[in-house]
CSV table of C-alpha atoms and ligand atoms in Angstrom, one decimal:
chain,number,residue,atom,x,y,z
A,5,MET,CA,-0.1,0.1,-0.2
A,6,THR,CA,2.7,2.4,0.8
A,7,ARG,CA,4.5,1.6,-2.5
A,8,GLU,CA,1.2,2.4,-4.3
A,9,LEU,CA,0.9,5.5,-2.3
A,10,LEU,CA,4.4,6.5,-3.1
A,11,LYS,CA,3.6,5.8,-7.0
A,12,VAL,CA,0.8,8.3,-7.0
A,13,LEU,CA,2.7,10.8,-5.2
A,14,ALA,CA,5.2,10.5,-7.8
A,15,PHE,CA,2.6,10.8,-10.4
A,16,LEU,CA,1.1,14.1,-8.7
A,17,GLU,CA,4.8,15.4,-8.3
A,18,GLU,CA,5.3,15.0,-12.3
A,19,CYS,CA,1.9,16.5,-12.7
A,20,LEU,CA,2.5,19.7,-10.6
A,21,ARG,CA,6.5,19.2,-11.2
A,22,PHE,CA,6.4,20.4,-7.5
A,23,SER,CA,8.1,23.8,-8.9
A,24,PRO,CA,8.2,26.7,-6.1
A,25,ARG,CA,5.6,28.6,-8.3
A,26,SER,CA,3.1,25.4,-8.5
A,27,ILE,CA,3.3,25.1,-4.9
A,28,VAL,CA,2.3,28.9,-4.2
A,29,LEU,CA,-0.5,28.6,-6.8
A,30,THR,CA,-1.5,25.5,-5.1
A,31,LEU,CA,-1.3,27.2,-1.8
A,32,ILE,CA,-3.2,30.4,-3.2
A,33,SER,CA,-5.7,28.1,-4.6
A,34,LEU,CA,-6.3,26.2,-1.2
A,35,VAL,CA,-6.8,29.7,0.8
A,36,VAL,CA,-9.2,31.1,-1.9
A,37,VAL,CA,-11.5,27.9,-1.5
A,38,LEU,CA,-11.2,27.7,2.1
A,39,ALA,CA,-12.2,31.4,2.3
A,40,LEU,CA,-15.2,30.5,0.1
A,41,THR,CA,-16.0,27.6,2.5
A,42,TRP,CA,-15.8,29.9,5.4
A,43,VAL,CA,-18.4,32.3,3.9
A,44,LEU,CA,-20.6,29.1,3.3
A,45,TRP,CA,-20.4,28.1,6.8
A,46,ILE,CA,-21.1,31.7,8.0
A,47,ILE,CA,-24.3,31.6,5.7
A,48,PHE,CA,-25.1,28.0,7.0
A,49,GLU,CA,-24.8,29.1,10.8
A,50,GLY,CA,-26.4,32.3,10.3
A,51,SER,CA,-29.6,30.5,9.1
A,52,ALA,CA,-29.8,28.6,12.5
A,53,SER,CA,-31.6,31.7,14.0
A,54,HIS,CA,-34.6,31.5,11.4
A,55,LEU,CA,-37.9,30.4,12.3
A,56,GLN,CA,-38.1,27.7,9.6
A,57,THR,CA,-34.8,26.5,9.9
A,58,THR,CA,-33.7,22.9,10.3
A,59,PHE,CA,-30.0,23.8,11.8
A,60,ASN,CA,-31.5,24.8,15.3
A,61,PRO,CA,-33.2,21.2,16.0
A,62,LYS,CA,-35.7,20.9,19.1
A,63,SER,CA,-36.7,17.5,19.3
A,64,ASP,CA,-35.3,14.1,19.2
A,65,ASN,CA,-36.3,13.6,15.4
A,66,THR,CA,-34.7,16.9,14.2
A,67,GLU,CA,-31.7,16.3,16.2
A,68,SER,CA,-30.7,13.1,14.6
A,69,ILE,CA,-31.5,14.1,11.2
A,70,HIS,CA,-29.4,17.2,11.7
A,71,ASP,CA,-26.7,15.0,13.3
A,72,LEU,CA,-26.6,12.8,10.2
A,73,TYR,CA,-26.7,16.0,8.0
A,74,MET,CA,-23.5,17.3,9.6
A,75,ILE,CA,-21.6,14.1,8.9
A,76,VAL,CA,-22.7,14.7,5.3
A,77,TRP,CA,-21.7,18.2,5.2
A,78,VAL,CA,-18.4,17.8,6.7
A,79,LEU,CA,-17.4,14.7,4.3
A,80,SER,CA,-18.8,16.6,1.3
A,81,GLY,CA,-17.1,19.8,2.5
A,82,PHE,CA,-13.8,17.9,2.3
A,83,VAL,CA,-14.5,16.6,-1.2
A,84,MET,CA,-15.5,20.2,-2.2
A,85,VAL,CA,-12.2,21.6,-0.8
A,86,GLY,CA,-10.0,19.0,-2.6
A,87,VAL,CA,-11.8,19.1,-5.9
A,88,LEU,CA,-12.1,22.9,-6.0
A,89,THR,CA,-8.5,23.5,-5.1
A,90,LEU,CA,-7.0,21.1,-7.4
A,91,THR,CA,-9.1,22.5,-10.3
A,92,MET,CA,-8.2,26.1,-9.6
A,93,ALA,CA,-4.6,24.9,-9.1
A,94,PHE,CA,-4.3,23.0,-12.2
A,95,SER,CA,-6.1,25.7,-14.3
A,96,LEU,CA,-3.3,28.4,-13.2
A,97,ILE,CA,-0.5,25.9,-13.2
A,98,PHE,CA,-1.1,24.3,-16.6
A,99,ARG,CA,-2.8,27.5,-18.2
A,100,GLU,CA,-1.8,28.3,-22.0
A,101,ARG,CA,1.1,30.4,-22.5
A,102,PRO,CA,2.3,31.7,-25.7
A,103,GLY,CA,5.0,29.6,-27.3
A,104,ALA,CA,5.2,27.2,-24.5
A,105,PRO,CA,4.8,23.5,-25.4
A,106,PRO,CA,1.6,21.7,-24.2
A,107,ALA,CA,1.9,19.9,-20.8
A,108,GLN,CA,2.8,16.2,-21.0
A,109,GLN,CA,-0.3,14.2,-21.5
A,110,PHE,CA,-1.4,10.7,-19.6
A,111,HIS,CA,-3.7,8.1,-20.9
A,112,GLY,CA,-5.1,5.5,-18.5
A,113,ASN,CA,-3.9,4.8,-15.1
A,114,SER,CA,-5.3,1.6,-13.2
A,115,ARG,CA,-4.1,2.5,-9.8
A,116,LEU,CA,-5.3,6.0,-9.9
A,117,GLU,CA,-8.7,4.7,-11.3
A,118,ILE,CA,-9.0,2.2,-8.5
A,119,ILE,CA,-8.2,4.6,-5.9
A,120,TRP,CA,-10.8,7.4,-7.2
A,121,THR,CA,-13.5,4.6,-7.3
A,122,LEU,CA,-12.9,3.3,-3.8
A,123,ILE,CA,-12.7,6.8,-2.1
A,124,PRO,CA,-16.4,7.7,-3.1
A,125,ILE,CA,-17.5,4.0,-2.1
A,126,VAL,CA,-16.0,4.6,1.4
A,127,ILE,CA,-17.6,8.0,1.6
A,128,VAL,CA,-21.1,6.7,0.6
A,129,VAL,CA,-20.8,3.7,2.8
A,130,ALA,CA,-20.0,6.2,5.7
A,131,ILE,CA,-23.0,8.2,5.0
A,132,ALA,CA,-25.3,5.0,4.4
A,133,ILE,CA,-24.8,3.3,7.7
A,134,PRO,CA,-25.8,6.2,10.0
A,135,SER,CA,-28.7,7.2,7.3
A,136,PHE,CA,-30.0,3.7,7.8
A,137,GLN,CA,-29.9,3.9,11.8
A,138,VAL,CA,-31.6,7.5,11.5
A,139,ILE,CA,-34.5,5.8,9.2
A,140,LEU,CA,-35.1,3.0,11.8
A,141,GLU,CA,-34.9,5.2,14.7
A,142,THR,CA,-37.5,8.0,13.5
A,143,GLU,CA,-39.8,5.8,11.4
A,144,GLY,CA,-40.0,3.0,14.0
A,145,ASP,CA,-43.4,2.8,16.0
A,146,PRO,CA,-44.2,5.5,18.5
A,147,PRO,CA,-43.4,4.9,22.1
A,148,ALA,CA,-46.5,3.6,24.2
A,149,ASN,CA,-47.0,6.8,26.2
A,150,SER,CA,-47.3,8.9,23.0
A,151,LEU,CA,-49.9,11.9,23.0
A,152,ASP,CA,-52.2,10.8,20.0
A,153,ILE,CA,-53.2,13.4,17.7
A,154,VAL,CA,-54.9,13.3,14.2
A,155,ALA,CA,-53.7,16.3,11.8
A,156,THR,CA,-55.8,16.8,8.6
A,157,GLY,CA,-54.9,19.0,5.7
A,158,HIS,CA,-57.3,20.8,4.0
A,159,GLN,CA,-57.1,23.5,1.3
A,160,TRP,CA,-55.5,25.5,3.0
A,161,TRP,CA,-55.6,25.1,6.6
A,162,PHE,CA,-54.6,22.3,9.3
A,163,GLU,CA,-57.1,20.9,11.5
A,164,PHE,CA,-55.7,19.2,14.6
A,165,GLU,CA,-58.2,16.4,16.6
A,166,TYR,CA,-57.0,15.2,20.0
A,167,PRO,CA,-59.2,11.9,20.2
A,168,GLU,CA,-58.3,11.4,24.1
A,169,GLU,CA,-59.2,14.8,25.1
A,170,ASN,CA,-61.9,14.8,22.7
A,171,LEU,CA,-61.2,18.3,21.5
A,172,ILE,CA,-60.5,19.8,17.9
A,173,THR,CA,-58.7,22.8,16.9
A,174,ALA,CA,-57.0,24.6,13.8
A,175,ASN,CA,-53.9,25.8,12.9
A,176,GLU,CA,-52.5,25.8,16.3
A,177,LEU,CA,-51.0,22.6,18.2
A,178,HIS,CA,-50.3,22.5,21.4
A,179,ILE,CA,-48.2,19.8,22.9
A,180,PRO,CA,-46.4,19.1,26.2
A,181,VAL,CA,-42.8,19.4,26.4
A,182,GLY,CA,-40.7,15.9,26.9
A,183,ARG,CA,-43.5,13.7,26.1
A,184,PRO,CA,-43.5,11.7,22.6
A,185,VAL,CA,-46.3,13.1,20.1
A,186,SER,CA,-47.7,10.5,17.7
A,187,ILE,CA,-49.5,12.3,14.7
A,188,GLU,CA,-51.8,10.5,12.3
A,189,LEU,CA,-51.5,12.4,9.0
A,190,ARG,CA,-54.9,12.8,6.9
A,191,SER,CA,-55.8,15.0,4.0
A,192,ASP,CA,-59.3,16.0,3.2
A,193,ASP,CA,-58.7,16.9,-0.5
A,194,VAL,CA,-55.2,16.7,-2.2
A,195,ILE,CA,-51.8,16.0,-1.3
A,196,HIS,CA,-50.2,18.3,1.3
A,197,SER,CA,-47.1,17.7,3.4
A,198,PHE,CA,-46.8,18.2,7.3
A,199,TRP,CA,-43.4,19.9,8.1
A,200,ILE,CA,-42.3,21.6,11.4
A,201,PRO,CA,-38.7,22.2,10.7
A,202,GLN,CA,-37.5,22.5,14.1
A,203,LEU,CA,-39.7,19.7,15.6
A,204,VAL,CA,-40.0,16.9,12.8
A,205,GLY,CA,-39.2,16.3,9.2
A,206,LYS,CA,-41.6,16.5,6.2
A,207,VAL,CA,-44.3,13.7,5.9
A,208,ASP,CA,-46.9,13.8,3.0
A,209,MET,CA,-50.7,14.0,4.0
A,210,VAL,CA,-52.2,11.7,1.1
A,211,PRO,CA,-55.9,11.2,0.6
A,212,GLY,CA,-57.0,7.9,1.4
A,213,HIS,CA,-53.6,6.8,2.7
A,214,ASN,CA,-52.9,7.8,6.4
A,215,ASN,CA,-49.4,8.5,7.4
A,216,ARG,CA,-47.9,8.8,10.9
A,217,LEU,CA,-45.0,10.6,12.4
A,218,TRP,CA,-43.7,10.9,16.0
A,219,PHE,CA,-41.2,13.2,17.9
A,220,THR,CA,-40.6,14.4,21.4
A,221,PRO,CA,-40.1,18.1,22.0
A,222,TYR,CA,-37.5,19.1,24.0
A,223,GLU,CA,-37.7,22.8,24.8
A,224,PRO,CA,-41.2,24.8,25.3
A,225,GLY,CA,-41.4,27.7,22.7
A,226,GLU,CA,-43.4,28.4,19.6
A,227,TYR,CA,-42.6,26.8,16.4
A,228,TYR,CA,-43.6,27.4,12.9
A,229,GLY,CA,-45.4,24.6,10.8
A,230,GLN,CA,-45.7,24.8,7.0
A,231,CYS,CA,-47.3,22.8,4.3
A,232,ALA,CA,-44.4,21.6,2.0
A,233,GLU,CA,-46.1,20.0,-0.7
A,234,TYR,CA,-47.7,22.4,-3.6
A,235,CYS,CA,-51.6,22.0,-2.9
A,236,GLY,CA,-53.1,24.9,-4.9
A,237,THR,CA,-53.4,28.5,-4.9
A,238,SER,CA,-52.6,29.2,-1.1
A,239,HIS,CA,-50.1,26.7,-0.8
A,240,ALA,CA,-47.7,29.3,0.4
A,241,ASN,CA,-50.3,30.4,3.0
A,242,MET,CA,-51.1,27.0,4.7
A,243,ARG,CA,-49.0,27.3,7.9
A,244,PHE,CA,-49.5,26.5,11.5
A,245,ARG,CA,-48.0,27.3,14.9
A,246,VAL,CA,-46.8,24.5,17.1
A,247,ILE,CA,-46.7,25.6,21.0
A,248,VAL,CA,-44.6,23.4,23.1
A,249,GLU,CA,-45.4,24.2,26.7
A,250,THR,CA,-45.1,22.7,30.2
A,251,GLN,CA,-47.3,20.0,31.5
A,252,GLU,CA,-49.3,22.3,33.4
A,253,GLY,CA,-49.5,24.8,30.8
A,254,TYR,CA,-50.8,22.2,28.2
A,255,ASP,CA,-53.2,20.8,31.0
A,256,ALA,CA,-54.6,24.3,31.5
A,257,TRP,CA,-55.0,24.8,27.6
A,258,VAL,CA,-56.8,21.3,27.3
A,259,ALA,CA,-59.1,22.0,30.1
A,260,ASN,CA,-60.1,25.4,28.5
A,261,GLN,CA,-60.4,23.9,25.0
A,262,THR,CA,-62.9,21.2,26.0
A,263,ASN,CA,-65.3,23.6,27.5
A,264,ASP,CA,-68.2,24.7,25.4
A,265,ALA,CA,-68.5,28.1,24.0
A,266,LEU,CA,-70.1,30.4,26.6
A,267,PRO,CA,-73.1,32.5,25.4
A,268,ALA,CA,-72.1,36.0,24.2
A,269,VAL,CA,-71.9,38.8,26.8
A,270,GLY,CA,-71.9,42.1,25.3
A,271,THR,CA,-74.8,43.6,23.2
A,272,GLU,CA,-72.5,43.7,20.1
A,273,ALA,CA,-71.3,40.2,20.7
A,274,GLN,CA,-74.8,38.8,21.3
A,275,ALA,CA,-76.0,40.3,17.6
A,276,GLY,CA,-72.7,38.8,16.5
A,277,GLU,CA,-73.5,35.3,18.1
A,278,LYS,CA,-76.9,35.4,16.0
A,279,ILE,CA,-74.7,35.9,12.8
A,280,ALA,CA,-72.5,33.0,13.5
A,281,THR,CA,-74.9,30.3,14.6
A,282,THR,CA,-77.1,31.0,11.3
A,283,LEU,CA,-74.8,32.4,8.6
A,284,CYS,CA,-71.3,30.8,9.6
A,285,ALA,CA,-72.9,27.8,10.9
A,286,ALA,CA,-73.0,26.4,7.2
A,287,CYS,CA,-69.4,25.6,7.6
A,288,HIS,CA,-68.2,26.2,10.9
A,289,MET,CA,-68.9,24.5,14.3
A,290,ILE,CA,-69.2,26.2,17.7
A,291,ARG,CA,-69.5,23.7,20.4
A,292,GLY,CA,-72.2,24.4,22.9
A,293,THR,CA,-74.3,26.6,20.4
A,294,SER,CA,-77.0,25.2,17.7
A,295,THR,CA,-74.2,25.0,15.0
A,296,ASN,CA,-72.9,21.5,13.6
A,297,THR,CA,-70.7,20.4,11.2
A,298,ALA,CA,-72.7,17.8,9.2
A,299,PHE,CA,-72.1,19.8,6.0
A,300,ALA,CA,-70.0,19.1,3.0
A,301,ILE,CA,-68.0,22.3,3.0
A,302,LYS,CA,-65.9,22.4,6.4
A,303,GLY,CA,-64.1,25.1,7.8
A,304,PRO,CA,-62.4,25.4,11.1
A,305,ASP,CA,-63.7,24.7,14.7
A,306,LEU,CA,-64.6,28.2,16.0
A,307,THR,CA,-65.4,27.3,19.6
A,308,HIS,CA,-62.2,28.7,21.1
A,309,VAL,CA,-61.1,30.8,18.3
A,310,GLY,CA,-60.6,33.8,20.1
A,311,SER,CA,-57.8,32.0,22.2
A,312,ARG,CA,-55.6,31.4,19.0
A,313,ASN,CA,-52.9,33.8,18.3
A,314,HIS,CA,-53.5,33.7,14.8
A,315,ILE,CA,-56.2,33.6,12.2
A,316,ALA,CA,-56.5,32.5,8.4
A,317,ALA,CA,-54.0,29.6,8.6
A,318,VAL,CA,-51.6,31.9,10.4
A,319,THR,CA,-51.3,34.3,7.6
A,320,MET,CA,-52.5,37.2,10.2
A,321,GLU,CA,-52.3,37.8,13.7
A,322,ASN,CA,-55.8,37.3,15.8
A,323,ASN,CA,-56.8,41.1,16.3
A,324,SER,CA,-60.0,43.0,15.5
A,325,GLU,CA,-58.7,44.8,12.5
A,326,ASN,CA,-57.3,41.6,10.9
A,327,LEU,CA,-60.4,39.7,11.9
A,328,ALA,CA,-62.7,42.6,10.4
A,329,GLN,CA,-60.4,42.5,7.1
A,330,TRP,CA,-60.6,38.7,6.9
A,331,LEU,CA,-64.3,38.7,7.2
A,332,LYS,CA,-64.9,41.5,4.7
A,333,ASN,CA,-62.8,39.7,1.7
A,334,PRO,CA,-61.4,36.2,2.9
A,335,PRO,CA,-60.0,35.4,-0.8
A,336,GLY,CA,-58.4,38.9,-0.6
A,337,VAL,CA,-56.1,37.7,2.3
A,338,LYS,CA,-56.0,34.1,1.4
A,339,PRO,CA,-56.1,33.9,-2.6
A,340,GLY,CA,-58.4,30.8,-3.3
A,341,SER,CA,-59.8,30.9,0.2
A,342,ARG,CA,-62.7,28.6,0.4
A,343,MET,CA,-64.5,31.2,2.5
A,344,PRO,CA,-66.3,33.2,0.2
A,345,VAL,CA,-67.2,37.0,0.3
A,346,LEU,CA,-70.2,37.0,2.7
A,347,ALA,CA,-71.1,40.7,1.6
A,348,LEU,CA,-71.4,41.6,5.3
A,349,SER,CA,-72.2,45.1,6.4
A,350,ASP,CA,-69.6,46.9,8.6
A,351,GLU,CA,-71.8,46.7,11.4
A,352,GLN,CA,-72.2,43.0,11.0
A,353,ILE,CA,-68.6,42.6,10.8
A,354,SER,CA,-67.9,44.3,14.1
A,355,GLN,CA,-70.6,42.3,15.7
A,356,LEU,CA,-69.1,39.1,14.6
A,357,VAL,CA,-65.7,40.4,15.5
A,358,ALA,CA,-66.8,41.0,19.3
A,359,TYR,CA,-68.1,37.7,19.3
A,360,LEU,CA,-65.4,35.9,18.0
A,361,GLN,CA,-63.0,37.5,20.3
A,362,GLU,CA,-65.2,36.4,23.2
A,363,LEU,CA,-64.7,32.8,22.1
A,364,GLN,CA,-61.7,32.3,24.3
B,401,CUA,CU1,-51.2,22.2,1.7
B,401,CUA,CU2,-49.3,22.8,0.2
């Protein structure tokens, strides 16, 4: 093996002729390539602070994917630096010079060919082994103590059902920290993809074929989720938030969400309740009122819509101005929205806003 290596070195020496000039040019190439790699690293590191980043994992699932990614990143980094440095150095050393004879040509070298076939094989195997380990780890059955949730993709919003707790919500997933969450993924219409960059990798929501994923969140906080499969006009506006909270915080949230909606209190809200339980009831459920969901077109459950931080699949913060804007022209906020323009008067809109905000 040492002899083979010496032969390769001799070959390289002949290529480069190891003149002081070629050594300097090779070193300059290496410095330039390392500087470029460093800039890439800065960009890579910087993106860890973004909200939809996979570089700042906060669960067992994303951490193992991230660790695997780092192995790939480092190995391909070495390949990139080596190949780019030699490409640049050779282009400088062997560049055309007027009057100079062409560099010596080489044809066929079995040893070199075997070496540059073996190196990629070793790299691919080094990536494949941990990849299979991560696949087995993350795709296996969820732990027995998992919290079961059913997530359904709709054009263009997410519905979350908690069968054990007997509650349904939309676009806002609350989970306790440190407990595995097992989510069954369904679709009501077309193919969507469920993705929480910091908590779990993408898994498709396919109509008629339910998938499952599971993960254990490590840290309380608010995380961003996004549909990751083009599903129509408002695909980019199909977002959700994940609130990872302490067990006490989660229990309090569940206790509130399982309550029925309270009757409207304010005069304006009472008028709003009348509109909501007649007009809105065609598509929306408000538990504890006369609404029900036995209809073909179905919108989000509004029983506790006032308690959510956002509306319209997290395209807007939940406040009176945005609610009014949404009610006035839903497709104007979320193009293609299944909720039509209801031609409500300004008075009706402020009555509805008053009522919806009471639904805490
Ligand atoms: Cu749903 Cu893209």
